[in-house]
Amino acid sequence: MSPPTPHSLLQQLHAAEQQLNQIIVGKPQAIRLALACVLAQGHLLIEDIPGVGKTTLAHALAQVLGLAFARIQFTSDLLPADLLGVSVYERNEARFHFHPGPIFTQVLLADEINRATAKTQSALLEAMAERQVTLDGQTHSLPAPFFVIATQNPQQQIGTFPLPESQLDRFLLRIELGYPSPAAERALLEGTDRQVLLQQTSPLLDTQHLIAAQTAIQQLTLSPALLDYVQALIAHTRRDTQFVYGLSPRAALGLVHASKAWAWLNGRNMVLPDDVQHVFVAVAGHRLISKHSHRNDFAAAQQILTQVAIP
Amino acid sequence: MIKSTINKPWQRWINRRHPARSGPQAIRHQQLYILPTRYGFAYSIMVLTLLVGALNYQLNLGLLFAFLLIGIGQTVMFKSYANLLGLRLEALPISAVFAGEHAAVLIHIENTKNISRSQLQVSCRHSPIAWLANLLPWETQDVTLRLPCPQRGAVSLPRLRLESTQPMALFCCWSYLNSPQSLWVYPAPEQNPPPPPIGRGPSIGPTLSSSNGQDEFNGLRLFQRGDAKHAIAWKHSAHGEQLLVKQFQSPAGQSIYFHWADVQGLALEHALSRLCAWILAAHAREQAYGLELPNAHFAPASGAIHQQRCLMALAQFTPTR
Amino acid sequence: MSMSRQLSPQEQQQLGVLMLLVCLPHLMMQTPWLSGLLGLLLLTYCGLRPQWRTQIPRHFSLLLATLSLLLVNQVHQTLIGREAGVAVLIALCISKLYETRSVRDAHAMLLLAFFATGISFLHGQAPWQAALAGLALVATVCIALRLENKVLTLGISIKTAIKICLQAIPLAILLFILFPRLPAPLWSLPNETAARTGLSGDKMSPGSLNQLIQDDRIAFRAQFNGMAPRQTQLYWRGPVFDQFDGQSWLPATAHSSNPPPIIARGPQVNYSITLEPHQQNWLLALDLPTQFPQSAMLNSQLQLIQRSPISQRLRYTASSTLHWQTLGNADTAAALQLPPSLNPKTVSLAQSWQQQAPAQRVQSGLQWLKTQHFSYTLTPPLLEKKDRIDEFLFESKQGYCEHYASAFAVLMRAANVPARIVTGYQGGQFNPNGNYYMIRQADAHAWVEVWLPEQGWQRVDPTFVVSPTRIENGFENSFASRLQNDALPSLLSRNATFIKAMRLQLDAWVNHWNQWVIAYDSQRQLNLLQRLGINDFLSWRFLLYLCGGLLLILGGFLVYFLHRNPAQPTDMASQLFARYCKKLHRYQLYQAPHETASQFAVRCQIAQPELAASMIEITNLYLAARYAQDSSALAQLKIAIKRFA
C-alpha cells in the first residue's frame, strides 16, 4: 500500500469529522478540537455534566478512526490492578502470566475519572505519560496510537476527587460539550438512537493513516512571528498576578502541537495566530488556577487572548 | 472671574493639542503634562530646608543627602512620566442610555512597551474615577467609566483625562483623550405608562377613535389619568374600590401609530418619556409601530434599527414654536 | 482632590518600623533614659495589635506630644538649640505616628522621616553614620513606593527603591561638587558644651597627660609635602603655659597682641593637617609655624589660635621651620615668675649656676638631669608635699614628660633663664597606606621653651635627656618593651601585626573620607574648581560646567526612560501590513491589538463590501508572507498594498 498523500489524508479526516458531526449534533467546534487532540498525539479531557454525550463522543471517535476501544467506568473502589492488569500464577506452566488490563487498547475511555481515588488516577496518568505499564518489574508497552479520553464531572458534584494540577497538565486539551442548541436537541430527539448510529458507523481510517497524519502535522514548521505570539501568551500568564502559576513549558509545547493540528485540519500548511487562539482556551483553561477562586478559570483564560497583542 | 478668563484659553489650547480623533491614540510626549502634587511641593520645601540647614552647619553629608533627595525627585519625575508614555488609548463605541442612567464608557488601554504600568486612573468631568491597578508589558485592559447622563440628547463624549501619580505621588502626570464619539441619551421611559391609543392610521389631528372590534380583549388594569372614559370597565370596577380599564391587544403583525398629538397635553419631557415607554413596549412585543412627531415621521416597522431611529428622534426632539 | 485613603494596619506598622530605623541615630545620642522612653514608645506602636492601632484616640497623640516636650525640656532645660531641637523633632515624630490614619498623614510621616535622616548628620559624619542614613533613605523610599502601589511585593519595592536611590546619585554628585558652599555660617552655631577631648589649653598639672596616654583616638593627621622631618623633630606645638602656681601651669593672663618676629634658620617644611574637633580654639602646627591659614593667628606665646572653637573637623595647610631665631624680649619677665618661698632645694641648685652664661645654665640643668638617675615611667609615685618640684627632683626621681617639663622650667626660672611649658604632641605613626602621619592622643607631650639672649625662644626637651628612646622611636617603641601593661592602647602593643595592618588600612580610608567628603569646604571646592579653570561662581565657565553636567545627566535619563524598550522590531511583512491598516483608518476601521489579520479582514469586509476582494487578497498574501515566510507573497503584497485605494 502506497503512503497516503497529505491531501487524501485530510479528506479522510474531514469525512470522519462529518460522520462524528452526525452522531454528536451541533458541536462542530468540540469535535474538531477532539480530532486535533488525537492528531497532536495528546490526551483529551472532557468536562461536563452527565448526559450531554461525553461518552458517545469518545466512543464515536474510536469507531470512526478505526481504533481499538475500551471503556472503564471509574468508581471510588476501582483499583490500579483493575486498570493495568495482573500477573496470575499459572499452575501448569509454573510461572506468572500477565493478564493485561483494559488499558491495553488504542483508545481508552476513562469515564468519570474524578470518581476514582488518587491512587488509581495516578496509575492511569503515569501510563498516559510514558505510554507503557510497569508491573512486577516488567515493562509492557501500550499499543502504538494510545489515546486516553477522560471524562470528568464538574467538581462541585459530590463524591469526586478532583485531579491535582500536575495530573491535569498531562491532558493536552480539555473541552466542554455543553447543552445542545434547541435545533440540535430537536434533531437529537427526532433522530435515531445514538447507540444504533454508533453501531452502524464504519471506520473511515486505519491506524497507518492516522500515524501518517500525525507525522505530517509534526513536520509543520512554525514562523518566528507565530512563536513570538505563543511566547507572549505564555509570558503573560506568568506575569499576570491573578493566576497561582503561569503556564509550564509543557503547556507551551502542547499549545504549539495543538495549534499545528488545528491548522492542518483546516487545510493549511502554515500556522496562524488564529489557530493559536482557537485552541488556547482548551489548552490553557485547565492549567491556569485563579488566585481568587482557587479553581480553573476558563473565563480568565479567554480574557488573556484579548489582553495580549499579536506581535 | 479670573479663573474663567484663564480657563477659556486654556481649554482652547488643550483642545487644539488633543484633536478629537477616533480609533486608538498613542500618548506621545507632546501630549503628556506633569506637575508636582501638593505633597511634591511639601517635599521640595523639606529638601530646601535641609539644604539650607546643611549649608549653614557646613555638614557635607547633610548636603549630599539633600542633593540625593533632589536626585530622587528627578528620578521619580522621569518614572512618573514614563509610566504614561507610550500607552495607547481608545474609547470604544458607547451604547445608548436613557436619561438618568449612567453610560458605561469602555476605554481600551494598551501597553506598547516592555515595562509595567501601575495605578492608572481615568476620569472625566462629573464621573467617578476608574482605576487600573497594574498593566503588564504588552498587555491590554479595559476600564469602564460610569458617566452620569441626566439629560436626553446627543451628548458628545467629554474629554477624558488619564492620570497617574506613580511611583511616589510627588508628581502628577496626565494626558487627555478627545474622542469624536457622541453618546445618545434617550428620554427616560415613563414608569407604568398608560397603553398607547390603538389603531390610528397616519392621520393628522387628535380624532378620538374607539377600540375596534378587531382588537382582542386582553385584560384589565388600573385606571390612569388620561385614559379614555369609554375604556373603563364599569362592570368590573363596581366590584372593587378602584377603577379598572379594559385593555385590548392588536393581533400580532398589526401596526400601531404613536402620535405627538396623543401626548400633547403633557409637559414636553413627560410626553417624550411616555412615547419612549410606548416604543419600548411595542418593541418588546415585537410589534410594528410608527412614530409621528411634528418634525419627523417614521413609517411603521419593527426591529432594533427602527427602534433606534425612533428613540434618537425623541432624544433630539425640540418643539417648534 | 479625592479623599485620602485610610491606611491598613500593616501599612501603619511599616511606618512604625521605618520611624524606628530613622530615629535610631538620634536616640543613640540622647540621654539614655529619654531615648529609652522614646524608643519604647516606638516599639510599642510597632507591636500593637492591628485593630488597636487604628483605634488610638486623636487626643492621645496630643497628650503624648505635650508629655514628651515636657520631658525634653526637663532633660535639656530648653526646647531650642541643636540637641534639644532634635529631641523635640523626634518626640513630635513619634506623637504624629500615633495619630497616623490616612495616606495624607503617611505622606507627612515620610517627609519627617526624610528630614530626620538628613539632620542625623548633626551628630557626626562618620562612615557608619552615612551607611545608616543610606539604609534609612532606601527604607523610606521603599515605604513611599508601597504606600502608592499596593500591588508591589516587598522584594520588588526594595529593588525599585534601591534603583531609584542609585539613579539619584549622578545628580547628587554633580551638585555636591559644584554647588557653592558658604565660607561662613549664616547664623551662628548654637553654643553647645560638647565634651572636650585631648589636650587642655586651660591648665597643665601632673597627671593630666597621663590619662591621654591611654587614649587611642586620633588627634589629627598630618601629610607632608616633600620630605618629612625626622621623628625627633616632630614636635607639634599646642597650648603654651607660663604661669606656675606651685602645682599646675596656667596660660598667660595677658597677651601682648603681636608675636615676636621669627627668622627661619633652616628649610621650610610644608604640610597639611586634618584636625579632629576638640572644642577649643587652638590649632596644632609643627614647631615653629611660619605660615598658617588666614583664619588663625599666632599670639605672643607663638601659639596658633583661632577665634572660634574647633567644633568641626578642620583641614588646613601650614609651613614651619625646624630651626629658628626669635627677636625681641617681650614676655621674658612673665617667664621668670615663680611662686615665692617654694621648692628651696631647687632654687638653691639653680642658683649655683648663676655665674654661667644663660645657654650654659640650660646645659648644666640638662646635664644634672642626665646624671641624677631619673627614670621615665607612666606610673610615678604620687607627689603630695607642698614643694612638689623638690620632691620630684630630689626624692622620687620618677615621672614622665609633664614632670620633667615642669621641673625643668622651674629650675630654669630659678636660674634666671626665662622658661615656659609648651604642650602638644610628639612624633606620630606613619601610615604607608595613605602616606600620612597619624597623631593620637597617646602622643601628647610637654616640653620646655627657654629664652636665650641671641636666639630668642628655643625648645628644650628634658624628657629627651632622661629617656632618649621615647623621642627617637616614638612612644610605642620606648614603652612596649618595658611595660607590658594592659592599660596601653591595643594599637601600641606590637604583637598584633595583622590587626595593626588592618587598622592602618581602615584609618587610611577614614582619612580619605574625611578629606574628600567631610572636609570638602569652600576652600577645597575653590581649589578643585580652579583646577578645572573656574575662578568664580559667576563665570561663564562655571555655568557651562553646571549646565553641561545637568544636561548630560537629565538627557541621559531622558534617553534611558523614554527610549528604552521601543516597540518590537518589525519585519517587512508587518510593516507593509501596518501601512495597509493605516489606509483603512480612512474607513474608520482599526485593528485591535489582539485581533488576528483574518478576523480583522472579516470585519472589514462587512463594513466595506466593495473592497472585499482586495482585502481578502492582501490578508492572504500577508499571512503567507509573515507566517509561511513566502518571499514571492511578500513581493505581491507590496504591489497589492500600493494599489489598494
mmCIF file of N, CA, C and O in Angstrom, chain C residues 126-166:
data_model
loop_
_atom_site.group_PDB
_atom_site.id
_atom_site.type_symbol
_atom_site.label_atom_id
_atom_site.label_comp_id
_atom_site.label_asym_id
_atom_site.label_seq_id
_atom_site.Cartn_x
_atom_site.Cartn_y
_atom_site.Cartn_z
ATOM 1 N N ALA C 126 30.543 60.236 60.458
ATOM 2 C CA ALA C 126 31.408 59.074 60.264
ATOM 3 C C ALA C 126 30.816 58.168 59.192
ATOM 4 O O ALA C 126 29.623 58.234 58.913
ATOM 5 N N PRO C 127 31.662 57.336 58.579
ATOM 6 C CA PRO C 127 31.151 56.441 57.536
ATOM 7 C C PRO C 127 29.968 55.600 57.995
ATOM 8 O O PRO C 127 29.011 55.415 57.252
ATOM 9 N N TRP C 128 30.013 55.101 59.243
ATOM 10 C CA TRP C 128 28.893 54.236 59.658
ATOM 11 C C TRP C 128 27.610 55.026 59.769
ATOM 12 O O TRP C 128 26.526 54.522 59.487
ATOM 13 N N GLN C 129 27.721 56.315 60.110
ATOM 14 C CA GLN C 129 26.512 57.132 60.178
ATOM 15 C C GLN C 129 25.947 57.371 58.788
ATOM 16 O O GLN C 129 24.729 57.372 58.585
ATOM 17 N N ALA C 130 26.862 57.533 57.820
ATOM 18 C CA ALA C 130 26.423 57.684 56.432
ATOM 19 C C ALA C 130 25.732 56.416 55.953
ATOM 20 O O ALA C 130 24.705 56.470 55.280
ATOM 21 N N ALA C 131 26.301 55.257 56.341
ATOM 22 C CA ALA C 131 25.702 53.987 55.912
ATOM 23 C C ALA C 131 24.310 53.836 56.509
ATOM 24 O O ALA C 131 23.361 53.427 55.823
ATOM 25 N N LEU C 132 24.162 54.200 57.772
ATOM 26 C CA LEU C 132 22.852 54.092 58.423
ATOM 27 C C LEU C 132 21.842 55.012 57.740
ATOM 28 O O LEU C 132 20.683 54.630 57.503
ATOM 29 N N ALA C 133 22.304 56.220 57.394
ATOM 30 C CA ALA C 133 21.410 57.158 56.722
ATOM 31 C C ALA C 133 21.013 56.628 55.349
ATOM 32 O O ALA C 133 19.859 56.771 54.934
ATOM 33 N N GLY C 134 21.977 55.992 54.655
ATOM 34 C CA GLY C 134 21.657 55.405 53.354
ATOM 35 C C GLY C 134 20.595 54.329 53.476
ATOM 36 O O GLY C 134 19.645 54.274 52.695
ATOM 37 N N LEU C 135 20.736 53.509 54.509
ATOM 38 C CA LEU C 135 19.756 52.451 54.760
ATOM 39 C C LEU C 135 18.381 53.065 55.020
ATOM 40 O O LEU C 135 17.358 52.628 54.466
ATOM 41 N N ALA C 136 18.371 54.108 55.858
ATOM 42 C CA ALA C 136 17.103 54.756 56.190
ATOM 43 C C ALA C 136 16.481 55.372 54.940
ATOM 44 O O ALA C 136 15.259 55.321 54.755
ATOM 45 N N LEU C 137 17.327 55.905 54.060
ATOM 46 C CA LEU C 137 16.820 56.520 52.826
ATOM 47 C C LEU C 137 16.127 55.470 51.960
ATOM 48 O O LEU C 137 15.001 55.669 51.495
ATOM 49 N N VAL C 138 16.805 54.338 51.762
ATOM 50 C CA VAL C 138 16.220 53.280 50.933
ATOM 51 C C VAL C 138 14.913 52.799 51.558
ATOM 52 O O VAL C 138 13.903 52.616 50.867
ATOM 53 N N ALA C 139 14.912 52.649 52.895
ATOM 54 C CA ALA C 139 13.710 52.163 53.559
ATOM 55 C C ALA C 139 12.565 53.149 53.383
ATOM 56 O O ALA C 139 11.428 52.754 53.108
ATOM 57 N N THR C 140 12.867 54.438 53.498
ATOM 58 C CA THR C 140 11.806 55.441 53.362
ATOM 59 C C THR C 140 11.235 55.430 51.945
ATOM 60 O O THR C 140 10.022 55.462 51.757
ATOM 61 N N VAL C 141 12.132 55.383 50.966
ATOM 62 C CA VAL C 141 11.653 55.346 49.577
ATOM 63 C C VAL C 141 10.819 54.093 49.350
ATOM 64 O O VAL C 141 9.767 54.131 48.704
ATOM 65 N N CYS C 142 11.269 52.988 49.927
ATOM 66 C CA CYS C 142 10.561 51.719 49.761
ATOM 67 C C CYS C 142 9.146 51.818 50.330
ATOM 68 O O CYS C 142 8.169 51.436 49.678
ATOM 69 N N ILE C 143 9.019 52.374 51.532
ATOM 70 C CA ILE C 143 7.690 52.510 52.135
ATOM 71 C C ILE C 143 6.845 53.476 51.310
ATOM 72 O O ILE C 143 5.645 53.249 51.092
ATOM 73 N N ALA C 144 7.476 54.543 50.813
ATOM 74 C CA ALA C 144 6.739 55.504 49.991
ATOM 75 C C ALA C 144 6.187 54.835 48.741
ATOM 76 O O ALA C 144 5.055 55.097 48.335
ATOM 77 N N LEU C 145 6.977 53.940 48.148
ATOM 78 C CA LEU C 145 6.521 53.232 46.945
ATOM 79 C C LEU C 145 5.349 52.316 47.279
ATOM 80 O O LEU C 145 4.354 52.258 46.562
ATOM 81 N N ARG C 146 5.475 51.597 48.394
ATOM 82 C CA ARG C 146 4.436 50.628 48.757
ATOM 83 C C ARG C 146 3.129 51.332 49.090
ATOM 84 O O ARG C 146 2.053 50.793 48.879
ATOM 85 N N LEU C 147 3.261 52.522 49.626
ATOM 86 C CA LEU C 147 2.070 53.274 50.006
ATOM 87 C C LEU C 147 1.243 53.624 48.777
ATOM 88 O O LEU C 147 0.011 53.650 48.827
ATOM 89 N N GLU C 148 1.916 53.904 47.670
ATOM 90 C CA GLU C 148 1.204 54.351 46.478
ATOM 91 C C GLU C 148 0.720 53.191 45.633
ATOM 92 O O GLU C 148 -0.193 53.352 44.837
ATOM 93 N N ASN C 149 1.370 52.062 45.742
ATOM 94 C CA ASN C 149 1.019 50.948 44.867
ATOM 95 C C ASN C 149 0.935 49.678 45.686
ATOM 96 O O ASN C 149 1.944 49.088 46.039
ATOM 97 N N LYS C 150 -0.292 49.270 45.961
ATOM 98 C CA LYS C 150 -0.459 48.119 46.848
ATOM 99 C C LYS C 150 -0.121 46.806 46.154
ATOM 100 O O LYS C 150 0.021 45.782 46.808
ATOM 101 N N VAL C 151 -0.018 46.852 44.844
ATOM 102 C CA VAL C 151 0.244 45.619 44.105
ATOM 103 C C VAL C 151 1.690 45.163 44.300
ATOM 104 O O VAL C 151 2.009 43.992 44.172
ATOM 105 N N LEU C 152 2.585 46.121 44.632
ATOM 106 C CA LEU C 152 4.008 45.803 44.728
ATOM 107 C C LEU C 152 4.270 44.803 45.843
ATOM 108 O O LEU C 152 3.755 44.936 46.946
ATOM 109 N N THR C 153 5.112 43.833 45.544
ATOM 110 C CA THR C 153 5.566 42.940 46.606
ATOM 111 C C THR C 153 6.752 43.595 47.303
ATOM 112 O O THR C 153 7.337 44.541 46.787
ATOM 113 N N LEU C 154 7.089 43.068 48.474
ATOM 114 C CA LEU C 154 8.172 43.679 49.252
ATOM 115 C C LEU C 154 9.488 43.637 48.466
ATOM 116 O O LEU C 154 10.217 44.626 48.391
ATOM 117 N N GLY C 155 9.760 42.469 47.850
ATOM 118 C CA GLY C 155 11.014 42.313 47.117
ATOM 119 C C GLY C 155 11.127 43.331 45.997
ATOM 120 O O GLY C 155 12.151 43.999 45.841
ATOM 121 N N ILE C 156 10.056 43.474 45.232
ATOM 122 C CA ILE C 156 10.103 44.397 44.087
ATOM 123 C C ILE C 156 10.237 45.826 44.579
ATOM 124 O O ILE C 156 10.994 46.616 44.017
ATOM 125 N N SER C 157 9.533 46.157 45.674
ATOM 126 C CA SER C 157 9.613 47.550 46.111
ATOM 127 C C SER C 157 11.002 47.867 46.661
ATOM 128 O O SER C 157 11.490 48.977 46.457
ATOM 129 N N ILE C 158 11.641 46.905 47.322
ATOM 130 C CA ILE C 158 13.009 47.159 47.800
ATOM 131 C C ILE C 158 13.938 47.363 46.611
ATOM 132 O O ILE C 158 14.743 48.296 46.565
ATOM 133 N N LYS C 159 13.760 46.484 45.615
ATOM 134 C CA LYS C 159 14.620 46.586 44.427
ATOM 135 C C LYS C 159 14.417 47.940 43.749
ATOM 136 O O LYS C 159 15.378 48.621 43.371
ATOM 137 N N THR C 160 13.157 48.337 43.604
ATOM 138 C CA THR C 160 12.881 49.623 42.957
ATOM 139 C C THR C 160 13.450 50.775 43.766
ATOM 140 O O THR C 160 14.000 51.727 43.202
ATOM 141 N N ALA C 161 13.320 50.683 45.098
ATOM 142 C CA ALA C 161 13.819 51.777 45.948
ATOM 143 C C ALA C 161 15.327 51.921 45.789
ATOM 144 O O ALA C 161 15.838 53.037 45.647
ATOM 145 N N ILE C 162 16.029 50.794 45.786
ATOM 146 C CA ILE C 162 17.486 50.851 45.616
ATOM 147 C C ILE C 162 17.822 51.457 44.262
ATOM 148 O O ILE C 162 18.706 52.303 44.132
ATOM 149 N N LYS C 163 17.046 51.061 43.258
ATOM 150 C CA LYS C 163 17.288 51.562 41.912
ATOM 151 C C LYS C 163 17.087 53.076 41.866
ATOM 152 O O LYS C 163 17.895 53.803 41.284
ATOM 153 N N ILE C 164 16.020 53.536 42.484
ATOM 154 C CA ILE C 164 15.743 54.983 42.474
ATOM 155 C C ILE C 164 16.876 55.729 43.171
ATOM 156 O O ILE C 164 17.358 56.754 42.684
ATOM 157 N N CYS C 165 17.321 55.186 44.312
ATOM 158 C CA CYS C 165 18.398 55.868 45.055
ATOM 159 C C CYS C 165 19.686 55.890 44.223
ATOM 160 O O CYS C 165 20.401 56.888 44.205
ATOM 161 N N LEU C 166 19.980 54.781 43.539
ATOM 162 C CA LEU C 166 21.194 54.744 42.720
ATOM 163 C C LEU C 166 21.086 55.732 41.563
ATOM 164 O O LEU C 166 22.055 56.391 41.195
#
